[in-house]
Amino acid sequence: MSLCRHTARARWSALVAFLICLPAGAARAVDPVVSNVAFAQRTDGSRLVDVTYDLADADGDACAITLQASDDGGATWIMPCTRTWGDAGPAVAPGPGKALVWDFGYDNSGWEGKDYRVRVIASDAGVLHPQHSPANYAINDWITADFSAPSALEKYARAEIVVLTAHYLWGNAENEALRVLDGIRAVNPSCKIVGYVSAKNTALAWETPSERYPMTHLWWERTLPYWSYTTAGDTLQDWYGKVTLNILQPGCRDAIVSTIVDMQRASNNKFDGVFWDYFNPALWIAPGVTFEGEPDLDGDGISHWVDPNEIAAWRAAQVSLVCALQDSLGPDFLQIFNGQRAYADSAFAALGDGMFFEAFPELFFPRPYTMASAMSPSYSNNLFRLREWPRKTNGGPYQIYASTQLNYYYDYLGLLQIINLGNQFRIVALLTDGYTAWCPGGNWNYGWTNVDASLGPPLGPTVIEGINYSRDFKYGRVEMIMDVGYHPDPFDYTIFVNGRTVERFARPYHFP
Ligand SMILES: [Ca+2]
Ligand SMILES: [Ca+2]
């Protein structure tokens, strides 16, 4: 039990009035306006809170109404606040005298205080904005997204960090006009938005200029002199349709960095940083990509993989690339590293603001017990240790756990269910101060989490006793039991909010 938890019933401050107007997307006609918010707790012992407000929307849209609550006078808005009824939820018609009820006792058993506030958030794009905490949600979306839909900006804004492919935002006429990144930040000013850029290749298809995505041909043109070749003189490819660039050459690094810098400076869509895809300790070639001979970036006739000088030069070139971008865009420009180099090289990791764990936990962590390794204090490169390496000066580190896989199981009712990796990785994130990612091809496809959990800040480090992991938070607790230890169902877990189970997974059992 935390020291700041009390058992008496709540007392309430006398007045509150907050209204939140979500910003307009381009297609949004008129934003809703919430006014005259007031609330009072009933005195009948039910602990129910009545909230009244007026909702206006000039073009008559029904609005998604979310109630948020603060117990610190409005400094934070992460108090658990999930059970509401009346004029709350996905479709509330505008009008005066709206009334909703919040079951404070259900959400916050045992709490009392004096500095409570509530605010009513109205979205005429149909997006609910329930609290989540700690701020450990990410959206990882490398595909083209239609930001003209009014709901798009609001959906992305629910995350604290968003990774979007840079060349879809930089120079694309529609997205330039929409000022997509400003739109996301207007909803969530603390959201960090980073642009996915390649650290090592160019697409053959980018030879053809694209009117929609002008950065692609610029990248192709500028990096054209710096293709890599094999011992047989063949063009080196490391991915389907992509040519490996020879970053050993200073001109190649200049081309990459100057293109990023030029696009960032010219664009209306100014990213908070980049997501480099990716930095490995040595070249990796995707299975099925074929070429004659062996990779040979330094042209000495010796294969990359048995050429220590070449590998050393390649690693030094990665450092030069990162440092050159920092020299141009400054130390507060985020650099997040995908790839396995940062997982094992603390000095390299320290150049950036975080690591991306692609296909988590199946890359890097020793098989077969990949998740058990990632979470084990006895494994040298466990997540608790890796988190200490990146810079912490830009709000990070941003340790992002992601997988696009969909995995299924039959539950205790015999129904086919998806193992929700976003929810599973949230447990890892809560225990390691990382970020769970909702991503295309995977969790993002079936939306945001199906379980809203607002736990507040952690009260201390994760406690590990054998296979039992637990951590207490201001409003709740996470418990995890490392079961088989490997993907896709490595452990059982429970999230409690103020003593109430809000999510539990112990295959085949799940709640909800
Ligand atoms: Ca409207
Ligand atoms: Ca060589």
PDB file of C-alpha atoms in Angstrom, residues 235-387:
ATOM      1  CA  THR A 235      25.457  -4.386 -57.174  1.00  0.00           C
ATOM      2  CA  LEU A 236      24.986  -5.179 -53.503  1.00  0.00           C
ATOM      3  CA  GLN A 237      21.461  -5.361 -52.196  1.00  0.00           C
ATOM      4  CA  ASP A 238      20.487  -6.020 -48.595  1.00  0.00           C
ATOM      5  CA  TRP A 239      16.717  -5.900 -49.036  1.00  0.00           C
ATOM      6  CA  TYR A 240      14.309  -6.626 -51.846  1.00  0.00           C
ATOM      7  CA  GLY A 241      14.654  -3.905 -54.450  1.00  0.00           C
ATOM      8  CA  LYS A 242      17.053  -1.905 -52.327  1.00  0.00           C
ATOM      9  CA  VAL A 243      20.704  -1.162 -53.014  1.00  0.00           C
ATOM     10  CA  THR A 244      23.117  -1.030 -50.099  1.00  0.00           C
ATOM     11  CA  LEU A 245      24.782   2.355 -49.862  1.00  0.00           C
ATOM     12  CA  ASN A 246      28.482   2.619 -49.172  1.00  0.00           C
ATOM     13  CA  ILE A 247      28.540   4.711 -46.033  1.00  0.00           C
ATOM     14  CA  LEU A 248      32.290   4.174 -45.800  1.00  0.00           C
ATOM     15  CA  GLN A 249      32.527   7.008 -48.296  1.00  0.00           C
ATOM     16  CA  PRO A 250      32.234  10.465 -46.677  1.00  0.00           C
ATOM     17  CA  GLY A 251      30.284  11.716 -49.690  1.00  0.00           C
ATOM     18  CA  CYS A 252      27.663   9.049 -49.088  1.00  0.00           C
ATOM     19  CA  ARG A 253      27.191  10.150 -45.515  1.00  0.00           C
ATOM     20  CA  ASP A 254      27.001  13.770 -46.671  1.00  0.00           C
ATOM     21  CA  ALA A 255      24.313  12.826 -49.193  1.00  0.00           C
ATOM     22  CA  ILE A 256      22.229  11.055 -46.557  1.00  0.00           C
ATOM     23  CA  VAL A 257      22.593  13.758 -43.916  1.00  0.00           C
ATOM     24  CA  SER A 258      22.158  16.713 -46.268  1.00  0.00           C
ATOM     25  CA  THR A 259      18.985  15.200 -47.723  1.00  0.00           C
ATOM     26  CA  ILE A 260      17.493  14.729 -44.261  1.00  0.00           C
ATOM     27  CA  VAL A 261      18.518  18.232 -43.226  1.00  0.00           C
ATOM     28  CA  ASP A 262      17.283  19.865 -46.433  1.00  0.00           C
ATOM     29  CA  MET A 263      13.909  18.147 -46.273  1.00  0.00           C
ATOM     30  CA  GLN A 264      13.436  18.899 -42.574  1.00  0.00           C
ATOM     31  CA  ARG A 265      14.260  22.558 -43.077  1.00  0.00           C
ATOM     32  CA  ALA A 266      12.068  23.011 -46.139  1.00  0.00           C
ATOM     33  CA  SER A 267       9.053  21.098 -44.885  1.00  0.00           C
ATOM     34  CA  ASN A 268       6.015  22.248 -42.958  1.00  0.00           C
ATOM     35  CA  ASN A 269       6.246  18.901 -41.240  1.00  0.00           C
ATOM     36  CA  LYS A 270       9.152  19.296 -38.859  1.00  0.00           C
ATOM     37  CA  PHE A 271       9.974  16.100 -37.066  1.00  0.00           C
ATOM     38  CA  ASP A 272      11.338  15.978 -33.534  1.00  0.00           C
ATOM     39  CA  GLY A 273      13.939  13.529 -34.708  1.00  0.00           C
ATOM     40  CA  VAL A 274      14.674  10.559 -36.898  1.00  0.00           C
ATOM     41  CA  PHE A 275      14.341   6.829 -36.598  1.00  0.00           C
ATOM     42  CA  TRP A 276      17.335   5.233 -38.301  1.00  0.00           C
ATOM     43  CA  ASP A 277      16.619   1.938 -40.006  1.00  0.00           C
ATOM     44  CA  TYR A 278      18.988   0.389 -39.044  1.00  0.00           C
ATOM     45  CA  PHE A 279      22.414  -0.052 -37.462  1.00  0.00           C
ATOM     46  CA  ASN A 280      23.717  -3.586 -37.132  1.00  0.00           C
ATOM     47  CA  PRO A 281      27.162  -4.699 -35.957  1.00  0.00           C
ATOM     48  CA  ALA A 282      27.839  -5.979 -39.490  1.00  0.00           C
ATOM     49  CA  LEU A 283      25.972  -6.179 -42.784  1.00  0.00           C
ATOM     50  CA  TRP A 284      22.857  -8.292 -42.826  1.00  0.00           C
ATOM     51  CA  ILE A 285      21.322  -9.467 -46.087  1.00  0.00           C
ATOM     52  CA  ALA A 286      17.676 -10.448 -46.170  1.00  0.00           C
ATOM     53  CA  PRO A 287      17.120 -14.112 -47.062  1.00  0.00           C
ATOM     54  CA  GLY A 288      16.257 -14.502 -50.715  1.00  0.00           C
ATOM     55  CA  VAL A 289      18.163 -11.423 -51.886  1.00  0.00           C
ATOM     56  CA  THR A 290      20.684 -12.666 -54.412  1.00  0.00           C
ATOM     57  CA  PHE A 291      23.816 -11.255 -56.037  1.00  0.00           C
ATOM     58  CA  GLU A 292      27.068 -12.524 -57.472  1.00  0.00           C
ATOM     59  CA  GLY A 293      30.074 -12.665 -55.162  1.00  0.00           C
ATOM     60  CA  GLU A 294      30.431 -11.432 -51.615  1.00  0.00           C
ATOM     61  CA  PRO A 295      29.739  -7.985 -50.140  1.00  0.00           C
ATOM     62  CA  ASP A 296      32.882  -5.867 -50.326  1.00  0.00           C
ATOM     63  CA  LEU A 297      32.424  -2.244 -49.378  1.00  0.00           C
ATOM     64  CA  ASP A 298      36.109  -1.361 -49.185  1.00  0.00           C
ATOM     65  CA  GLY A 299      36.866  -2.996 -52.520  1.00  0.00           C
ATOM     66  CA  ASP A 300      39.823  -5.060 -51.341  1.00  0.00           C
ATOM     67  CA  GLY A 301      38.424  -8.331 -52.662  1.00  0.00           C
ATOM     68  CA  ILE A 302      37.801  -9.686 -49.180  1.00  0.00           C
ATOM     69  CA  SER A 303      34.242 -10.461 -48.127  1.00  0.00           C
ATOM     70  CA  HIS A 304      32.745  -8.002 -45.636  1.00  0.00           C
ATOM     71  CA  TRP A 305      32.113 -10.721 -43.093  1.00  0.00           C
ATOM     72  CA  VAL A 306      35.734 -11.879 -42.905  1.00  0.00           C
ATOM     73  CA  ASP A 307      37.247  -8.425 -43.315  1.00  0.00           C
ATOM     74  CA  PRO A 308      37.789  -6.943 -39.828  1.00  0.00           C
ATOM     75  CA  ASN A 309      39.114  -3.666 -41.256  1.00  0.00           C
ATOM     76  CA  GLU A 310      35.995  -3.239 -43.356  1.00  0.00           C
ATOM     77  CA  ILE A 311      33.648  -4.013 -40.484  1.00  0.00           C
ATOM     78  CA  ALA A 312      35.547  -1.590 -38.225  1.00  0.00           C
ATOM     79  CA  ALA A 313      35.350   1.110 -40.898  1.00  0.00           C
ATOM     80  CA  TRP A 314      31.653   0.409 -41.383  1.00  0.00           C
ATOM     81  CA  ARG A 315      30.961   0.803 -37.670  1.00  0.00           C
ATOM     82  CA  ALA A 316      32.987   4.018 -37.582  1.00  0.00           C
ATOM     83  CA  ALA A 317      30.955   5.276 -40.526  1.00  0.00           C
ATOM     84  CA  GLN A 318      27.730   4.665 -38.576  1.00  0.00           C
ATOM     85  CA  VAL A 319      29.090   6.821 -35.757  1.00  0.00           C
ATOM     86  CA  SER A 320      30.079   9.517 -38.253  1.00  0.00           C
ATOM     87  CA  LEU A 321      26.605   9.462 -39.760  1.00  0.00           C
ATOM     88  CA  VAL A 322      24.906   9.945 -36.396  1.00  0.00           C
ATOM     89  CA  CYS A 323      27.344  12.652 -35.324  1.00  0.00           C
ATOM     90  CA  ALA A 324      27.031  14.506 -38.621  1.00  0.00           C
ATOM     91  CA  LEU A 325      23.258  14.671 -38.235  1.00  0.00           C
ATOM     92  CA  GLN A 326      23.651  15.927 -34.684  1.00  0.00           C
ATOM     93  CA  ASP A 327      26.115  18.565 -35.896  1.00  0.00           C
ATOM     94  CA  SER A 328      23.527  19.765 -38.416  1.00  0.00           C
ATOM     95  CA  LEU A 329      20.270  19.550 -36.461  1.00  0.00           C
ATOM     96  CA  GLY A 330      21.539  19.816 -32.918  1.00  0.00           C
ATOM     97  CA  PRO A 331      21.752  17.620 -29.841  1.00  0.00           C
ATOM     98  CA  ASP A 332      18.056  18.026 -29.072  1.00  0.00           C
ATOM     99  CA  PHE A 333      17.059  16.439 -32.382  1.00  0.00           C
ATOM    100  CA  LEU A 334      16.066  12.899 -31.451  1.00  0.00           C
ATOM    101  CA  GLN A 335      17.896   9.973 -32.976  1.00  0.00           C
ATOM    102  CA  ILE A 336      16.392   6.569 -32.334  1.00  0.00           C
ATOM    103  CA  PHE A 337      18.258   3.498 -33.489  1.00  0.00           C
ATOM    104  CA  ASN A 338      16.717   0.412 -34.951  1.00  0.00           C
ATOM    105  CA  GLY A 339      19.066  -2.532 -35.255  1.00  0.00           C
ATOM    106  CA  GLN A 340      21.157  -4.719 -33.053  1.00  0.00           C
ATOM    107  CA  ARG A 341      24.286  -2.627 -32.659  1.00  0.00           C
ATOM    108  CA  ALA A 342      22.877  -0.429 -29.903  1.00  0.00           C
ATOM    109  CA  TYR A 343      21.687  -3.475 -27.956  1.00  0.00           C
ATOM    110  CA  ALA A 344      25.283  -4.523 -27.347  1.00  0.00           C
ATOM    111  CA  ASP A 345      27.367  -1.368 -27.748  1.00  0.00           C
ATOM    112  CA  SER A 346      26.803   1.096 -24.912  1.00  0.00           C
ATOM    113  CA  ALA A 347      29.015   3.805 -26.416  1.00  0.00           C
ATOM    114  CA  PHE A 348      27.058   3.712 -29.658  1.00  0.00           C
ATOM    115  CA  ALA A 349      23.722   3.614 -27.839  1.00  0.00           C
ATOM    116  CA  ALA A 350      24.787   6.732 -25.906  1.00  0.00           C
ATOM    117  CA  LEU A 351      24.814   8.713 -29.155  1.00  0.00           C
ATOM    118  CA  GLY A 352      21.064   8.291 -29.495  1.00  0.00           C
ATOM    119  CA  ASP A 353      17.853   8.688 -27.547  1.00  0.00           C
ATOM    120  CA  GLY A 354      16.559   5.169 -27.634  1.00  0.00           C
ATOM    121  CA  MET A 355      16.385   1.838 -29.324  1.00  0.00           C
ATOM    122  CA  PHE A 356      13.737   0.159 -31.373  1.00  0.00           C
ATOM    123  CA  PHE A 357      13.238  -3.543 -30.824  1.00  0.00           C
ATOM    124  CA  GLU A 358      11.888  -4.881 -34.089  1.00  0.00           C
ATOM    125  CA  ALA A 359      10.212  -8.295 -34.106  1.00  0.00           C
ATOM    126  CA  PHE A 360      10.532  -8.139 -30.332  1.00  0.00           C
ATOM    127  CA  PRO A 361      11.723 -10.277 -28.597  1.00  0.00           C
ATOM    128  CA  GLU A 362      12.824 -12.525 -31.442  1.00  0.00           C
ATOM    129  CA  LEU A 363      15.851 -10.558 -32.628  1.00  0.00           C
ATOM    130  CA  PHE A 364      19.079 -10.468 -30.625  1.00  0.00           C
ATOM    131  CA  PHE A 365      17.881 -12.029 -27.387  1.00  0.00           C
ATOM    132  CA  PRO A 366      19.211 -15.583 -27.013  1.00  0.00           C
ATOM    133  CA  ARG A 367      16.923 -18.340 -28.176  1.00  0.00           C
ATOM    134  CA  PRO A 368      14.813 -20.135 -27.317  1.00  0.00           C
ATOM    135  CA  TYR A 369      13.885 -18.163 -24.189  1.00  0.00           C
ATOM    136  CA  THR A 370      13.984 -14.780 -25.860  1.00  0.00           C
ATOM    137  CA  MET A 371      11.601 -12.916 -23.555  1.00  0.00           C
ATOM    138  CA  ALA A 372      13.023 -14.524 -20.450  1.00  0.00           C
ATOM    139  CA  SER A 373      16.479 -13.354 -21.543  1.00  0.00           C
ATOM    140  CA  ALA A 374      15.306  -9.847 -22.333  1.00  0.00           C
ATOM    141  CA  MET A 375      13.809  -9.534 -18.854  1.00  0.00           C
ATOM    142  CA  SER A 376      16.405 -11.468 -16.877  1.00  0.00           C
ATOM    143  CA  PRO A 377      18.800  -9.592 -14.566  1.00  0.00           C
ATOM    144  CA  SER A 378      21.305 -12.384 -15.158  1.00  0.00           C
ATOM    145  CA  TYR A 379      21.439 -11.830 -18.918  1.00  0.00           C
ATOM    146  CA  SER A 380      24.094  -9.207 -19.612  1.00  0.00           C
ATOM    147  CA  ASN A 381      22.121  -7.226 -22.171  1.00  0.00           C
ATOM    148  CA  ASN A 382      18.732  -7.291 -20.495  1.00  0.00           C
ATOM    149  CA  LEU A 383      16.250  -4.475 -21.059  1.00  0.00           C
ATOM    150  CA  PHE A 384      16.783  -2.945 -17.626  1.00  0.00           C
ATOM    151  CA  ARG A 385      20.467  -2.512 -18.437  1.00  0.00           C
ATOM    152  CA  LEU A 386      20.011  -1.378 -22.040  1.00  0.00           C
ATOM    153  CA  ARG A 387      17.698   1.341 -20.860  1.00  0.00           C
TER     154      ARG A 387
END
